Coordinates of C-alpha atoms in Angstrom, one line a residue:
M20 CA 103.4 81.4 119.9
Q21 CA 102.9 83.5 123.3
I22 CA 104.0 86.8 121.8
F23 CA 101.4 86.7 119.0
N24 CA 98.6 86.5 121.5
M25 CA 99.9 89.9 123.2
P26 CA 97.7 92.7 122.8
L27 CA 99.3 95.9 121.6
Y28 CA 97.0 98.0 124.0
E29 CA 95.8 95.8 126.7
G30 CA 93.4 97.6 129.1
L31 CA 92.7 100.8 126.8
P32 CA 89.2 101.6 125.6
Q33 CA 88.2 100.0 122.3
G34 CA 88.3 103.4 120.9
F35 CA 92.0 103.0 120.9
L36 CA 91.5 101.0 117.8
I37 CA 92.5 104.2 116.1
M38 CA 96.2 103.6 117.3
F39 CA 96.5 100.6 115.4
M40 CA 94.9 102.1 112.3
M41 CA 97.5 104.9 112.2
I42 CA 100.2 102.2 112.0
G43 CA 98.4 101.1 108.9
A44 CA 98.4 104.7 107.6
A45 CA 102.0 105.0 108.4
L46 CA 102.8 102.1 106.4
G47 CA 100.7 103.2 103.8
S48 CA 102.6 106.8 103.5
F49 CA 105.9 105.0 103.7
F50 CA 104.8 102.4 100.9
N51 CA 103.5 105.1 98.8
V52 CA 107.1 106.6 98.9
L53 CA 108.6 103.3 98.1
V54 CA 106.1 103.2 94.8
I55 CA 107.4 106.5 93.7
R56 CA 111.1 105.9 94.4
W57 CA 111.4 102.3 93.0
P58 CA 111.4 103.2 89.4
K59 CA 114.4 105.4 89.5
H60 CA 116.1 102.9 91.8
Q61 CA 115.2 99.9 89.4
I62 CA 116.3 101.7 86.2
A63 CA 119.7 102.6 87.6
K64 CA 120.0 99.3 89.0
N65 CA 119.8 97.8 85.6
D66 CA 121.8 100.4 84.0
Q67 CA 124.8 99.6 86.7
E68 CA 124.5 95.7 85.9
A69 CA 124.3 96.2 82.1
A70 CA 127.5 98.3 82.4
T71 CA 129.3 95.9 84.7
W72 CA 128.6 92.9 82.4
Q73 CA 129.7 94.8 79.3
A74 CA 132.9 95.7 81.4
L75 CA 133.3 92.1 82.1
R76 CA 133.0 91.1 78.8
K77 CA 135.3 93.5 77.4
K78 CA 138.1 92.8 80.3
D79 CA 138.3 96.7 80.6
N80 CA 138.9 97.1 84.6
K81 CA 138.7 100.9 84.2
Q82 CA 135.0 100.6 83.1
L83 CA 134.2 98.0 85.5
K84 CA 135.4 100.1 88.4
L85 CA 133.2 102.9 87.1
A86 CA 130.3 100.8 86.8
N87 CA 130.8 99.2 90.2
Q88 CA 130.6 103.0 91.4
A89 CA 127.6 103.9 89.9
E90 CA 125.1 105.8 92.2
I91 CA 121.9 104.0 92.5
P92 CA 119.0 106.1 94.0
T93 CA 118.0 105.1 97.5
L94 CA 114.9 103.7 98.6
M95 CA 114.8 103.9 102.4
G96 CA 117.2 106.8 103.1
G97 CA 116.5 110.6 103.3
F98 CA 113.3 112.8 104.5
S99 CA 110.2 112.7 102.4
K100 CA 110.2 115.6 99.8
C101 CA 107.6 117.6 98.1
P102 CA 106.6 115.8 94.7
C103 CA 106.3 119.1 93.3
C104 CA 109.3 121.2 94.3
N105 CA 111.6 118.6 95.8
T106 CA 111.7 120.7 99.1
P107 CA 112.1 118.6 102.4
I108 CA 108.9 118.0 104.3
P109 CA 108.9 118.8 108.0
I110 CA 107.8 115.6 110.1
Y111 CA 105.2 117.8 111.9
W112 CA 103.6 118.3 108.3
N113 CA 104.2 114.4 107.4
I114 CA 101.4 113.1 109.3
P115 CA 99.6 110.4 107.4
I116 CA 95.8 111.7 106.5
I117 CA 95.9 114.4 108.9
S118 CA 98.3 116.6 107.1
W119 CA 96.8 116.0 103.6
I120 CA 93.4 117.2 105.2
L121 CA 94.9 120.3 106.7
L122 CA 96.6 121.2 103.9
R123 CA 93.6 120.7 101.6
G124 CA 95.4 118.4 99.5
T125 CA 98.3 121.0 98.6
S126 CA 101.8 121.4 99.3
R127 CA 102.7 123.6 102.0
C128 CA 106.0 125.0 100.3
C129 CA 104.9 125.7 96.7
K130 CA 100.9 125.4 97.0
K131 CA 100.7 123.0 94.2
P132 CA 98.2 120.1 94.4
I133 CA 99.3 116.9 95.8
K134 CA 98.0 113.8 94.0
F135 CA 95.1 111.8 95.8
Q136 CA 97.2 108.6 95.3
Y137 CA 99.2 109.9 98.7
L138 CA 96.0 110.3 100.7
G139 CA 94.3 107.3 99.1
Y140 CA 97.2 104.7 100.2
E141 CA 97.4 106.2 103.6
L142 CA 93.4 105.5 103.9
F143 CA 94.0 101.8 102.6
G144 CA 96.5 101.2 105.2
A145 CA 94.3 102.6 108.1
L146 CA 91.0 100.8 106.8
L147 CA 93.1 97.6 106.4
F148 CA 94.6 97.8 109.9
G149 CA 91.1 98.6 111.2
A150 CA 89.6 95.4 109.5
V151 CA 92.5 93.6 110.8
G152 CA 92.0 94.7 114.4
L153 CA 88.0 94.4 114.5
S154 CA 88.4 90.8 113.1
V155 CA 91.7 89.1 114.6
G156 CA 92.2 92.0 117.2
P157 CA 94.7 94.6 117.7
S158 CA 97.4 92.0 118.7
M159 CA 101.1 91.1 117.8
Y160 CA 99.5 88.6 115.2
G161 CA 97.3 91.1 113.9
L162 CA 100.1 93.4 113.5
V163 CA 102.3 90.8 111.5
L164 CA 99.2 90.0 109.3
G165 CA 98.4 93.8 108.4
V166 CA 102.0 94.3 107.7
F167 CA 102.1 91.2 105.2
L168 CA 98.8 92.4 103.5
M169 CA 100.4 95.6 103.0
I170 CA 103.4 94.3 101.4
L171 CA 101.3 92.5 99.0
S172 CA 99.6 95.7 98.2
L173 CA 102.9 97.1 97.9
A174 CA 103.8 94.4 95.2
A175 CA 100.5 95.0 93.4
M176 CA 100.8 98.9 93.4
V177 CA 104.4 98.7 91.8
D178 CA 103.5 96.1 89.4
L179 CA 100.4 98.1 88.4
K180 CA 102.0 101.2 87.7
E181 CA 105.7 100.1 86.4
G182 CA 105.1 96.5 85.3
F183 CA 107.4 94.8 87.5
I184 CA 107.4 93.4 91.2
P185 CA 110.6 94.0 93.0
D186 CA 112.4 90.9 94.4
S187 CA 113.2 92.5 97.7
V188 CA 109.1 92.8 98.1
L189 CA 108.7 89.2 97.5
F190 CA 111.7 88.5 99.8
A191 CA 110.3 90.3 102.7
G192 CA 106.8 88.9 102.1
Y193 CA 108.2 85.2 102.0
I194 CA 109.8 86.1 105.4
V195 CA 106.8 87.6 107.1
A196 CA 104.6 84.8 105.7
M197 CA 106.7 82.2 107.4
I198 CA 106.8 84.1 110.5
L199 CA 102.9 84.3 110.6
T200 CA 102.7 80.2 110.1
T201 CA 104.5 80.1 113.6
G202 CA 101.4 82.0 115.3
P203 CA 97.8 81.1 115.4
H204 CA 97.4 81.0 111.6
W205 CA 95.2 78.9 109.4
A206 CA 98.0 77.1 107.8
D207 CA 101.1 75.6 109.6
M208 CA 104.5 76.1 108.3
T209 CA 105.1 72.4 106.8
G210 CA 101.8 72.9 105.0
A211 CA 102.5 76.4 104.0
F212 CA 105.8 75.4 102.6
Q213 CA 104.6 72.6 100.6
T214 CA 101.8 74.6 99.3
G215 CA 104.1 77.6 98.2
L216 CA 106.3 74.8 96.4
I217 CA 103.8 73.2 94.7
A218 CA 102.1 76.4 93.7
F219 CA 105.6 77.6 92.1
F220 CA 106.6 74.5 90.4
S221 CA 103.1 73.8 88.9
L222 CA 103.4 77.2 87.0
Y223 CA 107.3 77.4 86.4
V224 CA 107.4 73.9 84.4
P225 CA 104.1 74.3 82.1
F226 CA 105.2 78.0 81.3
R227 CA 108.8 77.2 80.7
L228 CA 107.6 74.5 78.5
Y229 CA 105.3 76.9 76.5
A230 CA 108.1 79.4 76.0
A231 CA 110.4 76.9 75.0
I232 CA 107.9 75.7 72.4
R233 CA 106.5 78.8 71.2
G234 CA 109.3 81.2 72.0
Q235 CA 106.9 83.5 74.2
V236 CA 106.7 84.0 77.6
G237 CA 103.2 83.4 79.0
M238 CA 103.9 84.3 82.6
G239 CA 106.7 86.1 84.2
C240 CA 108.9 84.3 87.0
A241 CA 107.9 87.3 89.5
D242 CA 104.1 86.7 89.1
M243 CA 104.8 82.6 89.9
H244 CA 106.8 84.0 93.0
L245 CA 104.0 86.2 94.0
I246 CA 101.7 83.1 93.8
A247 CA 104.0 80.9 95.6
L248 CA 104.0 83.8 98.4
C249 CA 100.1 83.7 98.4
G250 CA 100.3 79.8 98.7
I251 CA 102.6 80.2 102.1
F252 CA 100.4 82.6 103.4
L253 CA 96.9 80.9 102.5
G254 CA 98.3 77.2 102.8
P255 CA 96.0 74.6 101.1
K256 CA 93.3 77.0 100.9
L257 CA 95.0 78.6 98.0
I258 CA 93.2 76.4 95.7
W259 CA 90.2 78.5 96.1
I260 CA 92.0 81.5 94.7
I261 CA 91.1 80.5 91.0
V262 CA 87.6 81.5 91.9
P263 CA 88.1 85.3 92.4
L264 CA 91.1 85.4 90.2
I265 CA 89.7 84.9 86.9
P266 CA 87.3 88.0 87.1
F267 CA 90.1 89.9 88.7
L268 CA 92.3 89.1 85.5
G269 CA 89.3 89.9 83.1
V270 CA 89.2 93.4 84.8
T271 CA 92.7 94.0 84.5
W272 CA 92.7 93.2 81.1
Y273 CA 90.0 95.5 80.2
V274 CA 91.5 98.5 82.0
F275 CA 94.8 98.1 80.2
H276 CA 93.0 97.3 76.8
K277 CA 91.0 100.5 77.5
Q278 CA 94.5 102.3 78.4
W279 CA 92.8 104.0 81.4
L280 CA 95.6 103.8 83.7
P281 CA 98.8 105.7 82.9
R282 CA 101.9 103.8 82.9
G283 CA 105.1 104.9 85.0
M284 CA 108.6 105.8 84.4
F285 CA 110.0 102.1 84.3
V286 CA 107.6 101.0 81.6
Q287 CA 108.2 104.0 79.7
V288 CA 111.7 103.2 79.8
V289 CA 112.1 99.7 79.4
G290 CA 109.0 98.7 77.9
A291 CA 105.7 96.7 78.9
K292 CA 106.0 93.0 78.7
G293 CA 102.1 92.5 78.7
I294 CA 99.2 92.8 81.2
P295 CA 100.3 93.0 84.8
A296 CA 99.2 90.0 86.6
G297 CA 100.1 91.0 90.3
P298 CA 97.1 93.3 91.1
A299 CA 94.6 90.5 90.3
I300 CA 96.7 87.8 92.2
V301 CA 96.7 90.0 95.3
A302 CA 93.1 91.2 95.0
A303 CA 92.0 87.3 94.7
T304 CA 94.2 86.7 98.1
F305 CA 92.6 89.6 99.8
V306 CA 89.2 88.0 98.9
I307 CA 90.3 84.6 100.0
T308 CA 91.8 86.2 103.3
A309 CA 88.6 88.0 104.1
S310 CA 86.6 84.7 103.6
I311 CA 89.0 82.6 105.8
I312 CA 88.6 85.1 108.7
S313 CA 85.0 85.5 108.6
G314 CA 84.6 81.5 108.6
H315 CA 83.3 81.1 105.1
L316 CA 86.4 78.9 104.1

């Protein structure tokens, strides 16, 4: 499509690549907020659904009304707040990367240290968009590609910390992945859609049979959807994901076996169902994406 070839800053010096990188840093800052807010949101959502079903089974209209009015913490709304004292952060002290450096990693309101996770995700977004800008160009296609890769990173971050992949993240990923296939992508829409379907059902059928026979869940449905999403993005080249996926799964298993990573609120409340596969799937997809862009695949 013509719009995908449109450069975002035509005629400006190459040094303005920093503008493209700041978009990635801003996305990293926003997604980091989502990683922090999502556990409370998901727990409240689960509580509301459980209360609603209990009210339906008891046919208690009064309880059902109360359940429907239960408050679920918002994900998108509201200004960013200090993670230490919950004070709203002014927009001029909420500039990605720059604010963290100027404040030397401490909160301006209460002077307490801010976790490196905030700066780390912002740097990741900036470097990711910088790599996209240098490889495929700071165009509309590069912007959409960068957004998609950041959505994958969000799924990996939530799964790594909280042990689940939000449905809305997968849904947004499906939409952006299909949009990519309408541009100068390496997989057309038909091939991408077919690969996604094959990837999902080739996992769903055997693992559901395994669960029926053994009574154990070998792979969560969200992981199957994540692989299907990566299949839509990569197209037939998804077959190569198995090469980096196996070692990444091994590293993930070892890290969690040694308990090197603290688990989040959702895991502590609901309980862990196993080793999260999402981070390994996303890391392997990043490797294959880099190989495609560099011409090795």
